[in-house]
Coordinates of C-alpha atoms and ligand atoms in Angstrom, one line a residue:
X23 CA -21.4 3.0 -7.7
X24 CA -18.7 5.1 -6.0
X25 CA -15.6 2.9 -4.7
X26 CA -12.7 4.7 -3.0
X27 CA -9.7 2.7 -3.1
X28 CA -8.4 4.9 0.1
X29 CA -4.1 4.9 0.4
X30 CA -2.9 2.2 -1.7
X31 CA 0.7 2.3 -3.6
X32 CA -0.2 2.0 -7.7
X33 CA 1.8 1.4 -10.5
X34 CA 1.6 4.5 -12.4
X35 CA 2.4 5.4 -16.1
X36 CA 4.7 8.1 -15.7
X37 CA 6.6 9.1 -19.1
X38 CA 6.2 5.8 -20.4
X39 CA 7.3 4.1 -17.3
X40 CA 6.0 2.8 -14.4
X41 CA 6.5 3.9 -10.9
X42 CA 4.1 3.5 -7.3
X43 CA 3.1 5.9 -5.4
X44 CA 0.9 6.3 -2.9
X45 CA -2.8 7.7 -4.1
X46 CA -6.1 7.3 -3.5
X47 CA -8.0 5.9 -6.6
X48 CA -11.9 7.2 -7.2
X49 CA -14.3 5.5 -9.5
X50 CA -17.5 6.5 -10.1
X51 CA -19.6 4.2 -12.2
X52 CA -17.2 2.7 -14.8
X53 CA -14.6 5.2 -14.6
X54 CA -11.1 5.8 -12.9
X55 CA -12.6 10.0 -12.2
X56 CA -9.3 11.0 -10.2
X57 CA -5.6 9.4 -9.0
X58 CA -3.7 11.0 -6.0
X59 CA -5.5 12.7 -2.8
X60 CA -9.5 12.1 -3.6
X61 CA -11.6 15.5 -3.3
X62 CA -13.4 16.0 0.0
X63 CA -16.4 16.2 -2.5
X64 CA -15.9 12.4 -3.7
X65 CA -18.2 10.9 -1.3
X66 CA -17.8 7.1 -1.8
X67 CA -20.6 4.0 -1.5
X68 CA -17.9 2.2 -1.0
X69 CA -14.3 2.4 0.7
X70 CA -11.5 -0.8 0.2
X71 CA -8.4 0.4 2.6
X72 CA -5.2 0.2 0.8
X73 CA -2.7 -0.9 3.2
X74 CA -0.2 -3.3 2.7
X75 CA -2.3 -3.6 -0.6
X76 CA -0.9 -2.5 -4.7
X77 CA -2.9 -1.8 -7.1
X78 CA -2.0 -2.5 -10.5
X79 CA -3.7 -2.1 -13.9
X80 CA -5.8 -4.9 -14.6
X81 CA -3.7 -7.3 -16.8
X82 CA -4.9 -8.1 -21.0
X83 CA -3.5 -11.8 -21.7
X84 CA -3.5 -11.0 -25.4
X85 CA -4.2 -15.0 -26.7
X86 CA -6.0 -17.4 -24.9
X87 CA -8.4 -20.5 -26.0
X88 CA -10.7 -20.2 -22.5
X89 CA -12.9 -22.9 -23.8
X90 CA -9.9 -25.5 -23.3
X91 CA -9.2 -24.8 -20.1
X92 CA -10.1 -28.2 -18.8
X93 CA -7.8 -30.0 -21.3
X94 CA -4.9 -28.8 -18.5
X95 CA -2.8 -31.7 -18.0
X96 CA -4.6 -34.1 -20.6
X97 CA -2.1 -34.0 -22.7
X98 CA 1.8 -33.2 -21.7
X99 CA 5.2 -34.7 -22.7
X100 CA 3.8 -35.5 -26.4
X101 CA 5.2 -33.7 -29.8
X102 CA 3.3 -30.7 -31.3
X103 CA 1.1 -32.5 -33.8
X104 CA 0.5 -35.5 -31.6
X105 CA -0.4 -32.8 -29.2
X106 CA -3.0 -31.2 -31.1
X107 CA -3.7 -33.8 -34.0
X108 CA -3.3 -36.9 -31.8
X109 CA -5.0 -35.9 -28.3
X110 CA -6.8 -32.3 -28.1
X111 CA -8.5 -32.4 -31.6
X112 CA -10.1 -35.7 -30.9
X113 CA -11.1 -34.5 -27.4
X114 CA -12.8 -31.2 -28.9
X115 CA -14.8 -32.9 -31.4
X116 CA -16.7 -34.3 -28.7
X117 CA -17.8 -31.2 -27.0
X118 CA -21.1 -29.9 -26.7
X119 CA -22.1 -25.9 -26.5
X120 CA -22.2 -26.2 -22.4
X121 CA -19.4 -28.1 -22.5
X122 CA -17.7 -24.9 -24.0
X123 CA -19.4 -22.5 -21.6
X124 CA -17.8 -24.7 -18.4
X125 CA -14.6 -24.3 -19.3
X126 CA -14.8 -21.2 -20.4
X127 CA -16.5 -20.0 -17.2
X128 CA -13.1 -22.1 -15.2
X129 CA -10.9 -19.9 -17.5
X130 CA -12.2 -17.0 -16.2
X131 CA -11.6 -18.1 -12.4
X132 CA -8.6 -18.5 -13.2
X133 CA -7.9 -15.2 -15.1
X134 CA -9.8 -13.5 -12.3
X135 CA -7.8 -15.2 -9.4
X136 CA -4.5 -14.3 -10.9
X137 CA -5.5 -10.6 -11.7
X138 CA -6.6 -10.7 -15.2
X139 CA -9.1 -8.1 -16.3
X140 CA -9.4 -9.1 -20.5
X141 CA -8.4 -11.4 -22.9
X142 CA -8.3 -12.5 -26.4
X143 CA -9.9 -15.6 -27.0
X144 CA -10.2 -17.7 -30.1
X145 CA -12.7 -20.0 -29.3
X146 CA -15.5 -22.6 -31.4
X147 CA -18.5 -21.7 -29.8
X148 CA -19.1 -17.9 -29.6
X149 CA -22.2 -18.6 -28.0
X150 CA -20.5 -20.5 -24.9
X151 CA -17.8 -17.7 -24.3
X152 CA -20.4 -14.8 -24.6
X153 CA -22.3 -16.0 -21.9
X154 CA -19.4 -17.0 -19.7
X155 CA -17.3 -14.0 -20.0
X156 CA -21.0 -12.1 -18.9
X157 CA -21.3 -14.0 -16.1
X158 CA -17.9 -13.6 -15.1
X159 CA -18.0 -10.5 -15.0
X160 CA -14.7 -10.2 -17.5
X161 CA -13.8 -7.7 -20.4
X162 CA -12.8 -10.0 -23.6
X163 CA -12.3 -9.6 -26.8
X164 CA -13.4 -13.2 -28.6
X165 CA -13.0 -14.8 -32.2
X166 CA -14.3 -17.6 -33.0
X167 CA -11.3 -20.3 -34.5
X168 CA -11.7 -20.3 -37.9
X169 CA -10.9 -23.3 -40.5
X170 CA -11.2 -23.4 -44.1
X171 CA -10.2 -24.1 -47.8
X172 CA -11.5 -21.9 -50.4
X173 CA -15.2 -21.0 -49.7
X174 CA -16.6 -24.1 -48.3
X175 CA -19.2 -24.5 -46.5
X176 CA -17.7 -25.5 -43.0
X177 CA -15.4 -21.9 -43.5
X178 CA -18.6 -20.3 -44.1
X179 CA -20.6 -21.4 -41.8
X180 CA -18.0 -20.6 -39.0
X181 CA -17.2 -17.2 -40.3
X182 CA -21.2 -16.3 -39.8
X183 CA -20.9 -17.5 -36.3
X184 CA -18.4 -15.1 -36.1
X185 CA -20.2 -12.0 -37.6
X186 CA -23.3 -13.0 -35.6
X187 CA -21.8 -12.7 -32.6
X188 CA -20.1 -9.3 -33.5
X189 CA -24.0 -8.2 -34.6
X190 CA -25.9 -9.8 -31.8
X191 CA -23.9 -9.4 -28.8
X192 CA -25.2 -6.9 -26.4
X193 CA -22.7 -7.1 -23.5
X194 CA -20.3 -3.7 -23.9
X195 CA -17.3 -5.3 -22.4
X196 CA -17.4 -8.1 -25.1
X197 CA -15.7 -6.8 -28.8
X198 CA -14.6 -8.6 -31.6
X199 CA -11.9 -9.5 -34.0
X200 CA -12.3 -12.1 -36.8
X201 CA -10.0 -15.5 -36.2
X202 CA -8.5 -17.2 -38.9
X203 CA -6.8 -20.5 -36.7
X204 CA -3.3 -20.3 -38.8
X205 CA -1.9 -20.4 -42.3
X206 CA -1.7 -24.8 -41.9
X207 CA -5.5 -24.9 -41.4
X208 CA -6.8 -21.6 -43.6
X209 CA -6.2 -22.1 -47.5
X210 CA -5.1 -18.4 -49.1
X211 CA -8.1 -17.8 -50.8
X212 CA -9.7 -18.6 -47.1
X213 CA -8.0 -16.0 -46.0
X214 CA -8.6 -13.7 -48.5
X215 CA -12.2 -14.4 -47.9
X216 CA -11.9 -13.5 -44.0
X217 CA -9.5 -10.3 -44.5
X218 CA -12.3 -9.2 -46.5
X219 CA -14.8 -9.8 -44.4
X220 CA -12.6 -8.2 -41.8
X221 CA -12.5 -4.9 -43.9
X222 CA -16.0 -4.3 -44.9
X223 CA -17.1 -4.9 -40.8
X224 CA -13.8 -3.0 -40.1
X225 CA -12.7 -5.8 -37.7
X226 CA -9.1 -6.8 -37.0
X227 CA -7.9 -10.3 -37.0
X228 CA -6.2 -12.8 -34.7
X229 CA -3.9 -15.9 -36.1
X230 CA -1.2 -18.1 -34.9
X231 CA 2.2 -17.4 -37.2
X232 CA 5.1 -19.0 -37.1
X233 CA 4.3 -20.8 -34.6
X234 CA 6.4 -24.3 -35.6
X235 CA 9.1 -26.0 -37.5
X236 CA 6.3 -27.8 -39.5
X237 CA 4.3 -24.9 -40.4
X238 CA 7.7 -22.9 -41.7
X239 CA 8.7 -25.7 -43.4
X240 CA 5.6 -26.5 -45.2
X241 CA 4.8 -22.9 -46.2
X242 CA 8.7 -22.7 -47.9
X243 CA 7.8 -25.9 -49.4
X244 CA 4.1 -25.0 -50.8
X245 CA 4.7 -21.4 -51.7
X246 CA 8.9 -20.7 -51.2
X247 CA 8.2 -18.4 -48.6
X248 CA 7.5 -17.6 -45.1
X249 CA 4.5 -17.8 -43.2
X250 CA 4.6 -14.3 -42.6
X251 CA 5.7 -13.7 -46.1
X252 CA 2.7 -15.1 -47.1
X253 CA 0.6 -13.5 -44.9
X254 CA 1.3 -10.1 -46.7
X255 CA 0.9 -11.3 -49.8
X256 CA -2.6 -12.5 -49.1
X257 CA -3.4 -9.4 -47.7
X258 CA -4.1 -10.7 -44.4
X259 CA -2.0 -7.6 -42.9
X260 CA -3.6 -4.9 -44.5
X261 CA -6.2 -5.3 -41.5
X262 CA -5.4 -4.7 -37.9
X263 CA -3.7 -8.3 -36.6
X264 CA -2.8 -9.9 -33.9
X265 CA -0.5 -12.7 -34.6
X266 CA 0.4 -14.9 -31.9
X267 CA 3.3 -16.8 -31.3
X268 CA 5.9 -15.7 -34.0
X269 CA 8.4 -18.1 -32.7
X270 CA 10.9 -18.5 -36.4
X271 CA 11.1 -15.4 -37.6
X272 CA 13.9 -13.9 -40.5
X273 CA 15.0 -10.5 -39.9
X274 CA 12.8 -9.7 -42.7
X275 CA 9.3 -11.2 -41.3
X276 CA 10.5 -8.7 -39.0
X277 CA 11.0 -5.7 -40.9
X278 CA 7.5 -7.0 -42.4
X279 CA 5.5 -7.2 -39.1
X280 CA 6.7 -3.4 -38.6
X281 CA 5.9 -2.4 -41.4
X282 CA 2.0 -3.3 -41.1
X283 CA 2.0 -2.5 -37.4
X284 CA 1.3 -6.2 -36.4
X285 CA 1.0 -6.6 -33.1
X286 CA 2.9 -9.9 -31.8
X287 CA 1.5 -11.5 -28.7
X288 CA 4.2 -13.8 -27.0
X289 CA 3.4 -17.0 -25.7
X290 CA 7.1 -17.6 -24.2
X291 CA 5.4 -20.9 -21.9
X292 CA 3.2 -23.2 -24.7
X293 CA 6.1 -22.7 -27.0
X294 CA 8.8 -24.3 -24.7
X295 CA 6.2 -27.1 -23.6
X296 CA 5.9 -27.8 -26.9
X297 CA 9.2 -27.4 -28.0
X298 CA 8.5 -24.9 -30.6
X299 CA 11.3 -22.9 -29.5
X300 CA 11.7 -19.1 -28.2
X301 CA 10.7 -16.0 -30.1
X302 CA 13.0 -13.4 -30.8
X303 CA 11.5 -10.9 -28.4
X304 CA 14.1 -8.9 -27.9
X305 CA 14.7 -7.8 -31.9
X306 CA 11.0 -7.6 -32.3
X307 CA 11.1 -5.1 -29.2
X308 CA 14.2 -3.2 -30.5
X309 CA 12.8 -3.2 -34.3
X310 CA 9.4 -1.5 -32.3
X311 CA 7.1 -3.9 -33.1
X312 CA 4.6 -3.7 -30.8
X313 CA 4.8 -7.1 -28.2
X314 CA 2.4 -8.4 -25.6
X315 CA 2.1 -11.7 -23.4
X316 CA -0.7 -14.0 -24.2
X317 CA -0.7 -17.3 -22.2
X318 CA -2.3 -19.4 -25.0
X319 CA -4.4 -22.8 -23.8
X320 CA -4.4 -24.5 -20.2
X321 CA -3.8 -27.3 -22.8
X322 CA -0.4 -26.2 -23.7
X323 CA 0.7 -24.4 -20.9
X324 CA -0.6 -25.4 -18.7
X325 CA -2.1 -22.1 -16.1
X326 CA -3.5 -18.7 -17.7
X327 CA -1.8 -16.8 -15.3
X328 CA 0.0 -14.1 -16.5
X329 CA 2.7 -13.2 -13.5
X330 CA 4.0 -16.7 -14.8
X331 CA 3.7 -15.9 -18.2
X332 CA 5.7 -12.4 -17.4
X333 CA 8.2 -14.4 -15.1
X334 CA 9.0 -16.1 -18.4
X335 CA 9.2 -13.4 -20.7
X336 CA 11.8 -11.9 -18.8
X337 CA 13.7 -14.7 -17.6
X338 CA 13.7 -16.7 -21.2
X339 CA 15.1 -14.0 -23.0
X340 CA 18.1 -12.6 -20.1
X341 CA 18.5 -16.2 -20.6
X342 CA 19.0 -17.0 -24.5
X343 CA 20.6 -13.4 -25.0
X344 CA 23.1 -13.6 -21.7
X345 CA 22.4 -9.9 -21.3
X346 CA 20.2 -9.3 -17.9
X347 CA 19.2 -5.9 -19.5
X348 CA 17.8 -6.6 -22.2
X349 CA 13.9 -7.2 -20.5
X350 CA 13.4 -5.2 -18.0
X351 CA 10.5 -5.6 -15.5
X352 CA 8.9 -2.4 -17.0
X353 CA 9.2 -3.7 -20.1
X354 CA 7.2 -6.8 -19.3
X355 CA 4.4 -5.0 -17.4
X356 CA 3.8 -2.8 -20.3
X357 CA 3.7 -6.1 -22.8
X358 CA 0.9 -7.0 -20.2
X359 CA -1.1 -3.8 -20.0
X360 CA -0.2 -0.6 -22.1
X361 CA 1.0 -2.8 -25.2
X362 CA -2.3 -4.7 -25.2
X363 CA -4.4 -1.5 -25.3
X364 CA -2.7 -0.5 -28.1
X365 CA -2.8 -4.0 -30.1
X366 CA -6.8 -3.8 -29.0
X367 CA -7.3 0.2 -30.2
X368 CA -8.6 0.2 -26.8
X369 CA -7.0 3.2 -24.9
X370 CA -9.2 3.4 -22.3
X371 CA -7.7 -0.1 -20.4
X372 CA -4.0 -0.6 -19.3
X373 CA -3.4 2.1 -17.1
X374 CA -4.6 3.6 -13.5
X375 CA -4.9 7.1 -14.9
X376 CA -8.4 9.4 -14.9
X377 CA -10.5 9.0 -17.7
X378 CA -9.8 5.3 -18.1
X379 CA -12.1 2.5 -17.6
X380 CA -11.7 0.9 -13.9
X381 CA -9.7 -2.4 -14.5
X382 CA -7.9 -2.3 -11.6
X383 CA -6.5 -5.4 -9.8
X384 CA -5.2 -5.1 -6.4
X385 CA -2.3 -6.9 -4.8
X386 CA -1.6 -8.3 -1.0
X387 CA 1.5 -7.2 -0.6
X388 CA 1.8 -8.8 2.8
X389 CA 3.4 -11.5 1.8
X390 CA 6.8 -12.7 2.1
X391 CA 7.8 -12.6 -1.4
X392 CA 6.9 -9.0 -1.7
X393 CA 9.0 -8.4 1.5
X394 CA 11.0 -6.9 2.1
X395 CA 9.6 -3.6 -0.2
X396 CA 12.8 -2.7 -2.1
X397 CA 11.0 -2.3 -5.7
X398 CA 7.6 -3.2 -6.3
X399 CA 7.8 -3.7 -10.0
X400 CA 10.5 -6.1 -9.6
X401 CA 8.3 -8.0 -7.0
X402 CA 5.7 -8.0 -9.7
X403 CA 7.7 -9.8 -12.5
X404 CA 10.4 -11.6 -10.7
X405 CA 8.5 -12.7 -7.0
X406 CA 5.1 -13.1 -7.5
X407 CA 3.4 -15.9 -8.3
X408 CA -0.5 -14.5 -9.3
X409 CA -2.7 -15.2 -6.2
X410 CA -1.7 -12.2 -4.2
X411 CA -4.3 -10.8 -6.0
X412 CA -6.8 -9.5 -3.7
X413 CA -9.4 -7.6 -5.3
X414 CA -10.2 -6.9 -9.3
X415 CA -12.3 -4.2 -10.1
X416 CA -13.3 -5.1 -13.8
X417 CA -15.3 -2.0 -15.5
X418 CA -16.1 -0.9 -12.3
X419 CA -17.8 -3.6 -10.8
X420 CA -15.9 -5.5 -7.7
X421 CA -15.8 -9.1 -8.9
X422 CA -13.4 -10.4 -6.6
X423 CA -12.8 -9.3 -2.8
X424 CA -10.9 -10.9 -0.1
X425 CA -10.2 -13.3 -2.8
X426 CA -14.1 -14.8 -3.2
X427 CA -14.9 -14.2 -6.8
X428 CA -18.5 -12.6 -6.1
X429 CA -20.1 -13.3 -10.4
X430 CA -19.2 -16.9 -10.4
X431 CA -20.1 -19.8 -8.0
X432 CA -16.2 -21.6 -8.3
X433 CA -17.3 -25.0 -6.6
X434 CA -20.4 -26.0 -9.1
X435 CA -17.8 -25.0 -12.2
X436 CA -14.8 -27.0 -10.5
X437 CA -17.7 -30.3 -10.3
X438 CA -19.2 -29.4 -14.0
X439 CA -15.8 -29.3 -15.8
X440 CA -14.9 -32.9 -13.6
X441 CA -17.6 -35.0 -14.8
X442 CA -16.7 -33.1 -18.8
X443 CA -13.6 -34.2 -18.9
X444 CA -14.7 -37.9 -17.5
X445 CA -17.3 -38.4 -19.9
X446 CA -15.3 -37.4 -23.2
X447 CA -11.6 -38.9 -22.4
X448 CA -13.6 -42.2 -21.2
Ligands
LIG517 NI1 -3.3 -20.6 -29.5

């Protein structure tokens, strides 16, 4: 299909920063095919009007666990490992396969409401995700949570499921990485095992690092080093990564992360709700590693929506640094579009430009917090709250206008993920 998005303002990539200006956007199939005044020979199927409407690039929420999304508010005010060990572990072990696909399928709503076009998931039901993020309509790039020692047969097992998906999935919008959980649930030679794998299917990987006091201190005590330390030892970083969190870091996990191009995705909101701290942003920017926004679990967060999470990014680290310059609302857009292309070696999302793929969410501007229009990037970061998005355009394909998500009947997952969640915390 041919949409014209006719006379909208769009944040633009100009010289590695973003401005709006006023364009018309044409897509034809699942491409952006021009940006500025549309060709008189463009003739459109379709037409959306642009005023008092800004389109953005769809946003990449670079770690997320979609499946948990109906854990959200299950389990607040408690300590990291009563968190996880005491409350949500128990809780998942009870989950079936549609279980999974429920709250996977509300992730997406949510996602989709609040502008986002792709995520990484780490997930333990391939299957489940697969179908949901089809059905939603969504781009995502999925992993399923893997958990270890040595080469048991649980590691195994879940590290097939992995690979199957990566062989047997058919949807182009779905790709892969391989997802080792973290360096407290995945024995070195685990590890080893997965990098591996990762190699020979030339896959990257995903895995929480540094995420806790716990998890530093244990490492220091096991093997008298650092988590990420002993990441490159095991040769976990000699494969594309994405490690999330990276809250305790030393200046030379650091140089370390540079130096293998490991991409960290920031969850600024799970690690204050569970008191894991803040992440040195700012020297991880400076250094150039490359940093993006994930918004982890609605179990430790407790939304997936990423104006929040960029809200935070910004504000937390002004904050701890007391230096207002030092995040700029630029900076934070790019975390959340341009940065995640890159961490994904996917350069054809993250940006309104010809040539890319049409992930394109689109704003009401109309609004009193976007009023009145002094800068619309600051709006984006500092005024927004997520549902002013209007329209997303994922691949193409309109999957929400006027607000009504048009892949995903929102009322019969709202009921399904109710009666989960009474049936397994009864
Ligand atoms: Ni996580």
């Amino acid at each position: 299909m041919k949409i014209l998005i006719k006379n909208i303002k769009s944040l633009i990539l100009i010289n590695n920063e973003y401005q709006v200006k006023n364009c018309d956007i044409c897509i034809d199939g699942e491409k952006i095919v021009s940006v500025g005044e549309s060709a008189d020979s463009f003739i459109p199927d379709y037409i959306i009007d642009g005023t008092s409407r800004l389109a953005i690039p769809g946003l990449i929420n670079t770690h997320t666990h979609s499946y948990m999304s109906f854990f959200r508010n299950i389990a607040d005010d408690l300590s990291f490992s009563d968190w996880l060990f005491g409350r949500i572990s128990p809780l998942e072990d009870k989950l079936t396969h549609e279980d999974m696909y429920w709250g996977a399928m509300l992730a997406c709503i949510e996602m989709i409401r609040t502008g986002t076009t792709c995520f990484v998931d780490m997930n333990m039901d391939m299957r489940a995700v697969i179908d949901a993020v089809t059905h939603s309509g969504m781009r995502a790039v999925l992993s399923r949570g893997l958990v270890g020692e040595g080469n048991n047969e649980g590691g195994r097992v879940r590290l097939e499921e992995n690979l199957r998906a990566f062989t047997e999935c058919t949807n182009p919008n779905i790709t892969f990485l391989l997802g080792p959980h973290a360096p407290y649930t995945c024995d070195c030679e685990y590890l080893k095992i997965v990098t591996d794998t990762a190699k020979k299917h030339n896959l990257g990987l995903t895995i929480h690092l540094s995420e806790s006091i716990n998890e530093v201190e244990n490492v220091q005590k096991q093997f008298n080093c650092s988590p990420i330390e002993l990441m490159e030892k095991t040769g976990v970083f000699d494969v594309p990564v994405i490690a999330a969190h990276c809250v305790l870091l030393s200046d030379n996990d650091i140089d370390i992360l540079r130096r293998n191009n490991v991409t960290v995705a920031t969850n600024p909101k799970s690690n204050l709700k569970l008191a894991n701290g803040i992440a040195p942003l700012v020297k991880l920017y400076e250094k150039g590693v490359n940093t993006t926004i994930g918004t982890d679990s609605a179990a430790s967060n407790n939304t997936l929506n990423m104006f929040s999470e960029m809200n935070y990014t910004a504000m937390l680290h002004k904050g701890v640094s007391h230096n207002p310059t030092v995040m700029s609302a630029d900076d934070v857009l790019k975390m959340a579009t341009v940065n995640a292309s890159k961490a994904l070696h996917n350069p054809n999302i993250g940006q309104i430009a010809p040539g890319m793929c049409a992930d394109i969410t689109i704003l009401d501007i109309d609004t009193p917090q976007f009023k009145p229009q002094n800068n619309l990037k600051s709006a984006l970061v500092y005024s927004a709250c997520g549902y002013e998005c209007d329209t997303v355009i994922i691949n193409g394909k309109i999957v929400m206008e006027n607000k009504e998500i048009k892949t995903i009947d929102t009322q019969k997952v709202y009921y399904e993920c109710e009666q989960i969640i009474k049936r397994i915390d009864s």
